[in-house]
Amino acid sequence: MTELSSFLIKWGAEEVGPRRLVIRVEKDKLRDAVKELVSVDEMIYLSTVSAVDYPEKGVIELNYFFWSVTEKKGIIIKVEVPRDEPEIDTITDILPGANNAELEAHDLLGVVFKGNGSLRRGFLLPPEIVEAGVYPLRKDAKGV
Amino acid sequence: MRNKLIRYSPWLVHFNTGACNGCDIEVLAAITPLFDPERMGVKLAPNPRHGDILIVTGAVTKKAGERLKRLYDQMPSPKAVVAVGACAISGGVFAGSYPLVSGADKVIPVDVYVPGCPPRPEAIIDGILKAIKKLEEGGGSD
Amino acid sequence: MVKYVEVPVGPQHPALHEPIMLRVRLDGEVVEGVDIVTGYNHRGVEKLGEKNSWVRDIYIFSRICGICNAVHAQTYTQGVEKLMGVEPPLRAKYIRTIVMELERIHSHMLINAVMAEAIGFDTLFMLIMRDRERVMHLKEIVTGQRVHADIHMIGGVKRDLRPETAEKVLRVLDYIEARLRYYKKVFEEDYTIRKRLEGVGKISKQEALKHSLVGPVLRASGVPSDVRVDDPYSAYDELKPNIVVRHEGDSLARMLLRWDEALESVRLIRDAIKNMPKGNPVPKAIKRAAGKGEVFSRVEAPRGELIYHIVSTGGPKPYRVKVRTPSFNNIVNSGFAYIGERLADVPVILTSFDPCISCTERVLVVDEKRGLRKWVPFMALSRGEIRVT
């Protein structure tokens, strides 16, 4: 048994399809999970962070998609942050490759990644939309 | 007088206003050896101030719209504008999306429209020739 | 007193017609740091995807990028097919594969041509572009369009591949293969090219993984990661592509790797045509509603791993489609690779990452001219016509 598979068992990974595993963690456990994942498998990279807005549940779901090159597995870490206070710790100090994904999620959905110094609005959006304070990919966004 | 000179060697300024690159690689293909418009004196200008014909591709995002206006103002008169592709004409599949002006003619006067998604290089060259003709007849915008 | 000189590179690039701006901080000729300016203004593709139906979205997402449109359509349709429980016929999978591999060849040829121009080798640029037209012609006879293939449909493809067309494809491929081998030799042996590219913009294995670089950039740094092999889709589990890996991690390795991949693509297309199963690849009816669920769909685009996260809550429209294009990682996260290089090498390194700005930003980079800052034409810079002293 490899270190990665014991990590997956420890964090309660659930297989959702061919080569896709989902781990659900609380938002204050995310950094621990990512740190451990990077330490057990050195051939792993973060593909993307996909943020999805669920207004009826009152949460924004963040999907951290990792790909393990040696084990050929996609590991999805799902974290939910409350919609009215969408804050989570950054992981850019562990994986600098998370920077673009965090900037995008911040600009389009307003998720705040605490500790990411380069966070700013207008990374993607034109100034009119930034000034209006609209997050276009939120389901209740007006005027987009 | 100047119109006559342009006839022999119209220089192009190409501006991508948020295109998918489809039109851009076709514009690029249109200026490479297989189609070779350089035999008609058509080539890319190194600077907008040297340009005679402005080729606009892309759906014209709000920010790029301002830049497009400035680029157009920088070009010396007489000049002509060719809108290449469905996006530059009306916004194409992106029409109505929030960051878009949707259409080059909402920002600057357009002389020739080349439809297609993307148009073939032959069509782009044809559009350029039509723009030259317009300039020759004293048309185009000042 | 200012410690360093700041030079914005771009956003006008006469060859690629793509705007990007790198704000380069210099100490003499040496790069101290690079800010990649993405003051951008995207086309709102993801929001448009939520507003339109499953079927219309195929055309919207394939128009994210004109160069790699078939892979965008593939990623989207294979995800939607999974959500809808549709399995396309095997022949359709083979036709999709052929189109995607043709796209890979022309994309790799394009970026190598642009690299040749960036280092001032205009003849080579024109020669590669002329031969690339042959590939575009093949794409046209197979799909009906030179650029936007639009051959993908939910549950199949739009049109079948006729035997005469397949024969023509095989014939032209012989010519293309010979040319690809020739260009690879030029890149391997030419003194000027080696001088400009060798050892420039080195990226180690660890750095590449840490910064989430994908595709040829990752493989040129010695990581054998290719979605076609690791996570097979379409007909790749039967065609078994070989992963091309190089270990140097410099710009030359990235360019040579692309020639090797293009040659591998030629083999894949030949095998696909030879082993193509019989049947009707065009679906009779298209499903228009999907069940609940979500899917992460991955495809190896010419520039690297392309990933879509499609969420459905049932009904005629997607709930959310998140698109992450390879260039979004390769360009935005690669600022570290420029540090310590000379100013004239900045365009070379950027080109070796294969920047597809419409993928990255789905926008335009626009910035103001201010104070001492100066707009530098990309070409002039790479040819050393501008000196910062």
XYZ file of C-alpha atoms in Angstrom:
675
model
C 0.000 0.000 0.000
C 1.400 3.344 -1.035
C 1.503 6.412 1.144
C -1.080 8.028 -1.071
C -3.624 5.272 -0.585
C -3.220 5.397 3.191
C -3.779 9.154 2.952
C -6.949 8.528 0.972
C -8.253 6.055 3.552
C -7.377 8.379 6.422
C -9.308 11.281 4.932
C -12.268 9.138 3.929
C -11.951 9.368 0.151
C -14.920 8.201 -1.794
C -14.678 6.930 -5.363
C -17.092 8.786 -7.648
C -16.038 7.500 -11.036
C -13.139 5.998 -12.914
C -9.953 7.656 -11.536
C -11.905 10.263 -9.552
C -11.868 10.380 -5.735
C -13.656 12.899 -3.552
C -12.562 14.009 -0.099
C -14.826 16.310 1.894
C -13.118 18.453 4.520
C -14.065 21.301 6.824
C -12.687 24.645 5.758
C -10.187 24.915 8.623
C -8.813 21.447 7.778
C -8.074 22.271 4.128
C -4.511 23.392 4.681
C -3.688 20.249 6.694
C -5.143 18.048 3.977
C -3.250 19.801 1.181
C 0.027 19.795 3.146
C -0.272 16.092 3.825
C -1.270 15.305 0.239
C 1.760 17.134 -1.145
C 4.072 15.379 1.306
C 2.836 11.837 0.565
C 3.059 12.153 -3.221
C 5.722 14.326 -4.783
C 4.406 13.796 -8.310
C 1.154 15.629 -7.727
C -0.071 18.921 -9.027
C -3.090 21.129 -8.483
C -5.085 21.357 -11.691
C -7.713 23.849 -10.755
C -9.985 25.233 -8.092
C -13.584 25.273 -9.214
C -16.025 27.358 -7.200
C -19.753 26.654 -7.440
C -22.452 28.801 -5.878
C -25.410 27.086 -4.144
C -27.714 29.856 -2.855
C -30.393 27.485 -1.496
C -27.783 25.726 0.661
C -26.201 29.075 1.512
C -22.708 27.908 0.563
C -20.063 28.270 -2.091
C -18.415 24.951 -2.788
C -14.725 24.929 -3.678
C -13.393 21.925 -5.570
C -9.624 21.538 -5.433
C -8.705 19.146 -8.219
C -5.336 17.414 -7.816
C -3.830 14.992 -10.298
C -1.396 12.331 -9.181
C 0.963 11.616 -12.074
C 2.341 8.317 -10.764
C -0.885 6.814 -9.427
C -3.054 8.254 -12.218
C -5.808 9.446 -9.916
C -7.756 12.678 -9.755
C -8.252 13.716 -6.143
C -10.982 16.275 -5.536
C -10.993 18.041 -2.178
C -14.383 19.615 -1.580
C -14.722 22.466 0.892
C -17.821 24.505 1.629
C -17.642 28.125 2.716
C -20.670 30.149 3.849
C -22.051 32.480 1.192
C -22.389 35.510 3.453
C -18.810 35.219 4.685
C -16.860 33.370 2.003
C -13.436 33.169 3.625
C -10.857 30.420 3.499
C -7.117 30.152 4.055
C -4.924 30.374 0.992
C -2.788 27.435 -0.097
C -0.480 29.472 -2.334
C 2.379 29.173 0.180
C 2.175 25.369 -0.093
C 1.480 25.285 -3.832
C 2.212 28.532 -5.701
C 0.281 27.085 -8.639
C -2.964 27.799 -6.795
C -2.510 31.523 -7.339
C -4.327 31.909 -10.650
C -7.245 29.764 -9.505
C -7.628 31.739 -6.277
C -7.517 35.045 -8.137
C -10.199 33.825 -10.523
C -12.503 32.543 -7.778
C -12.078 35.820 -5.928
C -12.910 37.937 -8.940
C -15.869 35.960 -10.232
C -17.450 34.699 -7.011
C -15.994 36.842 -4.268
C -14.307 34.105 -2.274
C -11.644 35.621 -0.009
C -8.452 33.587 0.313
C -6.849 34.799 3.546
C -3.112 35.283 3.225
C -2.949 35.589 -0.578
C -1.317 38.994 -1.064
C -1.998 39.312 -4.778
C -5.784 39.047 -4.401
C -7.587 41.851 -6.228
C -10.781 42.566 -8.130
C -10.469 43.297 -11.808
C -8.143 40.377 -12.511
C -10.652 39.279 -15.136
C -13.478 41.756 -15.072
C -13.950 45.194 -16.611
C -14.000 48.129 -14.153
C -17.753 48.821 -14.498
C -18.617 45.428 -13.070
C -16.021 45.716 -10.319
C -17.339 49.146 -9.340
C -20.891 47.864 -9.248
C -19.716 45.189 -6.788
C -21.168 42.377 -8.871
C -19.840 38.817 -8.769
C -20.998 37.509 -12.151
C -20.871 33.795 -11.422
C -23.032 34.031 -8.314
C -26.503 32.812 -9.071
C -28.173 36.001 -7.808
C -25.849 38.352 -9.738
C -27.752 41.245 -11.235
C -27.122 42.941 -14.539
C -24.867 40.326 -16.088
C -2.998 61.891 -53.939
C -2.432 59.753 -50.913
C -5.281 57.474 -51.900
C -3.381 56.599 -55.043
C -0.270 55.754 -53.109
C -2.143 53.485 -50.753
C -3.444 51.603 -53.733
C -0.008 50.210 -54.416
C 0.914 49.291 -50.899
C -1.777 49.283 -48.245
C -0.397 48.394 -44.852
C -2.519 46.547 -42.363
C -2.987 47.048 -38.677
C -4.480 44.025 -37.004
C -6.256 44.397 -33.688
C -7.647 41.548 -31.639
C -10.462 42.844 -29.454
C -11.092 39.627 -27.552
C -11.313 37.061 -30.314
C -11.048 33.308 -29.980
C -7.913 33.366 -32.175
C -9.793 31.607 -34.947
C -10.011 34.762 -37.034
C -6.518 35.741 -35.976
C -4.876 32.599 -37.254
C -6.826 33.013 -40.462
C -5.589 36.599 -40.817
C -2.128 35.237 -40.130
C -2.661 32.490 -42.712
C -3.859 35.098 -45.180
C -0.565 36.973 -45.017
C 1.675 33.891 -45.350
C 3.053 32.365 -48.568
C 0.149 30.231 -49.776
C -2.125 33.244 -50.226
C 0.618 35.842 -50.335
C -1.133 39.222 -50.456
C 2.286 40.835 -50.434
C 2.193 40.507 -54.234
C -0.460 43.222 -54.015
C 1.685 45.234 -51.625
C -0.379 44.237 -48.619
C 1.658 43.721 -45.472
C 1.452 44.218 -41.753
C 2.441 47.626 -40.445
C 4.820 47.652 -37.514
C 2.967 50.548 -35.892
C -0.604 51.860 -36.121
C 0.779 55.207 -37.288
C 2.006 53.538 -40.477
C -1.248 51.750 -41.176
C -3.872 52.281 -43.841
C -6.348 49.493 -43.209
C -7.448 48.385 -39.745
C -8.492 44.767 -39.408
C -10.665 44.174 -36.382
C -11.287 40.683 -35.055
C -13.093 39.625 -31.924
C -16.225 40.460 -30.041
C -14.978 43.881 -28.805
C -14.881 43.758 -25.044
C -15.663 46.999 -23.205
C -12.040 47.623 -22.284
C -10.714 46.728 -25.728
C -13.309 49.062 -27.204
C -11.564 52.085 -25.667
C -8.244 50.849 -26.956
C -9.725 50.234 -30.408
C -11.005 53.807 -30.541
C -7.555 55.116 -29.607
C -5.830 52.893 -32.163
C -8.223 54.105 -34.842
C -7.535 57.733 -33.949
C -3.787 57.115 -34.162
C -3.993 55.923 -37.765
C -3.468 58.603 -40.421
C -6.315 59.447 -42.802
C -7.528 58.251 -45.200
C -8.137 54.885 -43.619
C -10.517 51.998 -43.892
C -11.761 49.458 -41.365
C -12.435 45.802 -42.099
C -14.416 43.832 -39.509
C -13.426 40.177 -39.824
C -15.647 37.436 -38.478
C -19.076 37.127 -36.942
C -17.858 38.415 -33.576
C -16.483 41.673 -34.939
C -19.712 42.216 -36.863
C -22.242 41.587 -34.118
C -20.668 39.763 -31.194
C -21.305 36.343 -32.720
C -22.074 33.601 -30.226
C -20.977 35.912 -27.428
C -23.483 38.671 -28.258
C -25.177 39.987 -25.162
C -22.591 38.778 -22.681
C -21.839 41.227 -19.880
C -18.282 42.355 -20.704
C -18.982 43.009 -24.384
C -19.855 45.921 -26.635
C -20.752 43.322 -29.307
C -19.646 44.660 -32.654
C -16.847 46.884 -33.907
C -19.228 49.331 -35.599
C -20.532 50.410 -32.198
C -17.118 51.929 -31.485
C -15.628 52.983 -34.837
C -16.988 53.316 -38.400
C -16.612 50.048 -40.313
C -16.250 50.025 -44.112
C -16.135 46.345 -44.993
C -17.724 43.403 -43.189
C -16.303 39.923 -43.777
C -18.718 37.321 -42.371
C -17.741 33.832 -41.291
C -16.702 31.984 -38.193
C -13.916 32.388 -39.103
C -13.898 33.628 -42.719
C -11.550 31.843 -45.101
C -8.260 33.583 -45.905
C -9.516 34.193 -49.450
C -12.503 36.047 -48.028
C -10.250 38.142 -45.796
C -8.061 39.096 -48.778
C -11.202 39.912 -50.730
C -12.318 42.148 -47.886
C -8.967 43.923 -47.914
C -9.201 44.456 -51.675
C -12.710 45.888 -51.279
C -11.353 48.269 -48.657
C -8.578 49.337 -51.051
C -11.170 49.965 -53.731
C -13.190 52.053 -51.339
C -10.145 54.113 -50.482
C -9.321 54.525 -54.144
C -12.766 55.884 -54.889
C -12.237 58.420 -52.174
C -14.388 56.542 -49.707
C -13.235 55.284 -46.377
C -13.311 57.404 -43.297
C -11.250 60.491 -42.614
C 16.531 56.659 -6.998
C 14.868 53.771 -8.760
C 16.686 50.526 -8.332
C 15.502 48.913 -11.506
C 14.058 49.812 -14.870
C 10.564 48.688 -15.648
C 9.804 47.671 -19.223
C 6.363 46.585 -20.310
C 6.639 43.962 -23.053
C 3.679 43.883 -25.358
C 0.720 43.875 -25.687
C 1.110 44.159 -29.448
C 2.769 41.195 -31.029
C 2.908 41.404 -34.809
C 3.186 37.673 -35.429
C 0.894 35.949 -33.002
C -1.713 38.717 -33.076
C -2.237 38.070 -29.448
C -1.925 40.641 -26.756
C -0.307 39.964 -23.448
C 1.673 42.237 -21.265
C 4.597 41.278 -19.115
C 5.837 44.025 -16.863
C 9.520 43.221 -16.666
C 11.706 44.662 -13.902
C 15.323 44.895 -14.943
C 18.665 45.307 -13.315
C 20.796 46.231 -16.308
C 19.993 43.506 -18.836
C 19.018 40.922 -16.266
C 15.407 40.263 -15.350
C 14.693 40.766 -11.655
C 11.054 39.918 -11.787
C 8.055 39.719 -14.083
C 4.471 40.698 -13.396
C 2.093 39.135 -15.830
C -0.579 41.723 -16.348
C -3.985 40.285 -16.894
C -5.928 43.507 -16.710
C -8.558 41.686 -18.584
C -11.969 41.784 -19.566
C -13.218 38.370 -20.441
C -16.035 37.315 -22.711
C -18.040 35.812 -19.862
C -18.103 32.380 -21.456
C -18.877 30.521 -18.235
C -21.915 32.699 -17.546
C -23.096 32.306 -21.145
C -22.813 28.556 -20.675
C -25.208 28.699 -17.744
C -27.718 30.684 -19.769
C -27.792 28.478 -22.856
C -28.920 24.913 -23.442
C -26.683 21.843 -23.331
C -26.509 21.615 -27.124
C -25.900 25.304 -27.855
C -23.078 25.307 -25.329
C -21.012 22.990 -27.549
C -20.643 25.852 -30.006
C -20.038 28.477 -27.341
C -17.317 26.499 -25.576
C -15.591 25.506 -28.785
C -15.304 29.238 -29.497
C -13.236 29.844 -26.383
C -10.240 29.153 -28.562
C -9.970 28.977 -32.315
C -6.716 27.044 -32.320
C -7.801 24.247 -29.989
C -11.551 24.286 -30.599
C -12.071 20.547 -31.123
C -10.528 19.704 -27.754
C -12.792 22.214 -26.035
C -15.790 20.619 -27.730
C -14.464 17.168 -26.794
C -14.026 18.038 -23.112
C -17.485 19.525 -22.923
C -19.311 16.812 -24.877
C -17.619 13.894 -23.130
C -18.601 15.424 -19.783
C -22.174 16.002 -20.887
C -22.388 12.518 -22.386
C -21.394 11.119 -19.002
C -24.091 13.186 -17.275
C -26.712 12.161 -19.826
C -25.658 8.523 -19.889
C -24.984 8.559 -23.627
C -22.190 6.498 -25.158
C -21.068 7.629 -28.615
C -20.422 4.934 -31.237
C -16.815 3.772 -31.537
C -16.511 5.136 -35.066
C -17.477 8.581 -33.813
C -14.733 8.354 -31.196
C -12.188 7.565 -33.893
C -13.301 10.503 -36.042
C -13.088 12.840 -33.056
C -9.592 11.554 -32.368
C -8.474 12.204 -35.949
C -9.760 15.781 -35.803
C -8.089 16.427 -32.450
C -4.755 15.056 -33.641
C -4.870 17.164 -36.811
C -5.446 20.110 -34.533
C -2.445 19.161 -32.422
C -0.200 19.016 -35.511
C -1.239 22.431 -36.791
C -1.053 23.998 -33.334
C 2.462 22.668 -32.725
C 3.543 23.824 -36.196
C 2.091 27.268 -35.549
C 3.945 27.826 -32.294
C 7.223 26.558 -33.720
C 6.758 28.935 -36.647
C 6.112 31.798 -34.250
C 9.218 30.836 -32.299
C 11.241 30.921 -35.533
C 9.955 34.415 -36.189
C 10.586 35.547 -32.631
C 14.267 34.737 -32.989
C 14.423 36.442 -36.383
C 14.292 33.357 -38.606
C 11.604 34.643 -40.971
C 12.267 32.169 -43.773
C 11.642 29.233 -41.487
C 8.471 30.924 -40.233
C 7.128 31.250 -43.783
C 8.117 27.691 -44.695
C 6.401 26.169 -41.667
C 3.294 28.296 -42.250
C 3.127 27.115 -45.849
C 3.223 23.478 -44.824
C 0.746 24.126 -42.055
C -1.775 25.060 -44.746
C -1.715 21.391 -45.824
C -2.882 20.378 -42.364
C -5.583 23.044 -42.443
C -6.703 21.596 -45.765
C -6.973 18.143 -44.225
C -9.009 19.587 -41.389
C -11.287 21.172 -43.931
C -11.918 18.016 -45.938
C -12.528 15.978 -42.775
C -14.751 18.430 -40.887
C -15.940 20.941 -43.463
C -14.254 23.916 -41.778
C -10.668 25.086 -41.707
C -10.631 26.375 -38.164
C -13.764 25.702 -36.135
C -14.345 21.997 -36.631
C -17.706 21.850 -34.841
C -17.800 18.146 -35.517
C -18.776 17.121 -32.004
C -22.383 16.366 -31.159
C -23.816 14.826 -28.053
C -23.698 11.111 -28.828
C -21.573 11.228 -31.956
C -20.165 13.429 -34.673
C -21.707 15.693 -37.260
C -20.468 13.873 -40.333
C -18.883 10.605 -41.303
C -15.422 10.196 -42.751
C -15.699 8.979 -46.319
C -13.157 6.413 -47.563
C -11.907 8.760 -50.313
C -11.283 11.461 -47.737
C -9.422 9.013 -45.505
C -7.213 8.046 -48.438
C -6.436 11.665 -49.175
C -5.593 12.252 -45.505
C -3.135 9.343 -45.559
C -1.530 10.651 -48.755
C -1.006 14.176 -47.446
C 0.211 12.823 -44.105
C 3.217 11.261 -45.860
C 4.221 14.682 -47.084
C 3.577 16.293 -43.700
C 5.597 13.657 -41.875
C 8.623 14.258 -44.085
C 8.377 17.993 -43.492
C 7.974 17.556 -39.736
C 11.122 15.425 -39.642
C 12.946 18.077 -41.626
C 11.886 20.920 -39.307
C 12.774 18.865 -36.261
C 16.244 18.427 -37.728
C 16.476 22.178 -38.331
C 15.601 22.884 -34.708
C 18.038 20.229 -33.530
C 20.988 21.256 -35.655
C 20.718 24.919 -36.526
C 23.400 26.900 -34.771
C 21.336 30.085 -34.348
C 18.308 28.294 -32.946
C 20.395 26.326 -30.476
C 22.200 29.464 -29.360
C 18.929 31.271 -28.690
C 16.987 28.456 -27.063
C 19.379 26.134 -25.299
C 19.469 26.570 -21.539
C 17.054 29.503 -21.671
C 14.147 29.517 -19.231
C 15.061 26.324 -17.424
C 12.341 24.819 -15.264
C 13.013 21.910 -12.939
C 10.633 19.023 -12.374
C 9.702 20.193 -8.871
C 9.106 23.777 -9.952
C 6.895 22.682 -12.839
C 4.727 20.539 -10.561
C 4.557 23.116 -7.765
C 3.448 25.870 -10.122
C 0.851 23.627 -11.805
C 2.396 23.873 -15.256
C 0.856 21.405 -17.695
C 1.306 19.816 -21.082
C 4.497 20.144 -23.127
C 6.007 22.452 -20.491
C 5.588 19.803 -17.799
C 6.758 16.972 -20.064
C 9.834 18.907 -21.166
C 10.803 19.073 -17.496
C 10.782 15.313 -17.160
C 7.292 14.545 -15.848
C 5.528 11.845 -17.889
C 2.027 13.250 -17.666
C -0.297 13.022 -20.633
C -4.067 12.873 -20.236
C -4.360 10.745 -23.369
C -2.454 7.966 -21.583
C -3.253 8.574 -17.909
C -6.938 9.232 -18.238
C -7.845 7.887 -21.691
C -10.834 9.309 -23.524
C -12.240 8.869 -27.029
C -10.262 6.232 -28.921
C -6.971 6.743 -27.088
C -7.280 3.628 -24.932
C -7.128 1.617 -28.175
C -4.584 3.725 -30.051
C -2.114 3.876 -27.154
C -0.169 7.069 -27.722
C 3.437 7.190 -26.526
C 4.320 9.901 -24.046
C 7.167 12.099 -25.254
C 9.321 13.227 -22.334
C 12.467 15.317 -22.281
C 14.563 16.124 -19.254
C 16.394 19.353 -20.107
C 13.521 21.642 -19.100
C 14.696 24.537 -21.286
C 13.050 26.339 -24.192
C 14.737 24.133 -26.779
C 13.413 20.999 -25.081
C 9.893 22.406 -25.155
C 10.084 23.168 -28.875
C 11.688 19.833 -29.847
C 9.130 17.996 -27.738
C 6.398 19.607 -29.813
C 7.944 18.302 -33.042
C 8.117 14.796 -31.563
C 4.500 15.037 -30.475
C 3.422 16.180 -33.908
C 5.162 13.120 -35.387
C 3.400 10.929 -32.830
C 0.111 12.515 -33.884
C 0.814 11.538 -37.490
C 1.190 7.938 -36.361
C -2.025 8.130 -34.329
C -4.028 9.447 -37.273
C -2.656 6.689 -39.517
C -3.517 4.028 -36.936
C -6.955 5.536 -36.381
C -7.776 5.457 -40.081
C -6.433 1.917 -40.438
C -8.328 0.527 -37.442
C -11.488 2.537 -37.859
C -14.531 0.397 -37.018
C -17.588 0.332 -39.247
C -20.925 1.808 -38.249
C -22.877 5.018 -38.269
C -21.221 7.765 -36.205
C -23.984 10.338 -36.698
C -26.651 10.200 -33.987
C -30.289 10.032 -35.076
C -31.630 12.010 -32.152
C -29.940 14.256 -29.640
C -30.717 14.078 -25.953
C -31.485 17.518 -24.579
C -31.746 17.043 -20.837
C -29.298 15.714 -18.286
C -29.753 14.168 -14.878
C -28.322 15.478 -11.637
C -24.622 15.144 -11.061
C -21.237 16.641 -11.627
C -18.247 15.590 -13.638
C -14.611 16.560 -14.018
C -13.761 16.101 -17.671
C -10.114 16.153 -18.763
C -8.542 16.229 -22.215
C -4.983 16.692 -23.438
C -5.152 19.856 -25.528
C -2.141 20.808 -27.675
C -1.063 23.089 -24.827
C -1.687 20.661 -21.997
C -4.379 19.432 -19.684
C -7.753 21.035 -20.308
C -10.291 20.494 -17.556
C -14.002 21.227 -17.316
C -16.080 20.942 -14.165
C -19.677 20.518 -15.256
C -22.440 20.599 -12.644
C -26.002 19.663 -13.494
C -29.072 19.947 -11.313
C -31.217 18.364 -13.997
C -33.034 20.101 -16.801
C -32.150 21.648 -20.126
C -29.235 23.838 -19.026
C -26.002 23.282 -17.128
C -25.910 24.659 -13.571
C -22.265 25.581 -13.719
C -19.447 24.967 -16.172
C -15.977 25.809 -14.966
C -13.336 25.916 -17.671
C -9.646 25.770 -16.872
C -7.526 26.064 -19.960
C -3.874 24.968 -20.051
C -2.575 28.428 -20.905
C -4.264 29.860 -17.824
C -1.817 27.845 -15.730
C 1.166 27.982 -18.060
C 1.194 31.747 -18.541
C -0.138 33.191 -15.300
C 1.862 30.903 -13.002
C 5.151 30.924 -14.897
C 6.470 34.336 -13.833
C 9.272 32.683 -11.886
C 10.870 31.226 -15.028
C 12.006 34.624 -16.310
C 14.045 35.608 -13.273
C 17.769 35.801 -13.940
C 17.387 35.675 -17.721
C 18.266 38.521 -20.039
C 15.659 40.900 -21.438
C 16.057 39.653 -25.012
C 15.166 36.148 -23.860
C 11.814 37.133 -22.371
C 9.865 36.753 -25.647
C 11.623 33.465 -26.362
C 10.592 32.035 -22.999
C 7.037 33.305 -23.353
C 6.740 31.794 -26.838
C 8.117 28.478 -25.604
C 5.133 28.275 -23.219
C 2.849 28.448 -26.272
C 0.759 31.388 -25.107
C -2.803 31.168 -26.290
C -4.143 34.339 -24.824
C -7.732 33.805 -25.832
C -7.612 30.651 -23.756
C -5.879 32.290 -20.858
C -7.867 35.387 -20.551
C -10.581 35.026 -23.059
C -9.874 38.747 -23.367
C -7.508 41.483 -24.185
C -4.736 42.919 -22.128
C -4.997 46.652 -22.115
C -2.901 49.057 -20.158
C -2.093 52.739 -20.245
C 1.101 54.360 -21.329
C 2.357 56.271 -18.363
C 5.388 58.322 -17.403
C 8.654 56.694 -18.356
C 7.061 53.436 -19.294
C 7.313 52.601 -22.906
C 5.559 50.183 -25.184
C 8.050 47.862 -26.695
C 7.208 45.868 -29.788
C 7.746 42.235 -29.027
C 9.773 41.607 -32.156
C 12.126 44.512 -31.706
C 12.831 43.253 -28.243
C 13.604 39.678 -29.132
C 15.902 40.818 -31.896
C 17.820 43.025 -29.527
C 16.853 46.228 -31.294
C 15.999 47.876 -28.037
C 18.670 48.368 -25.452
C 17.966 49.255 -21.888
C 21.001 50.766 -20.298
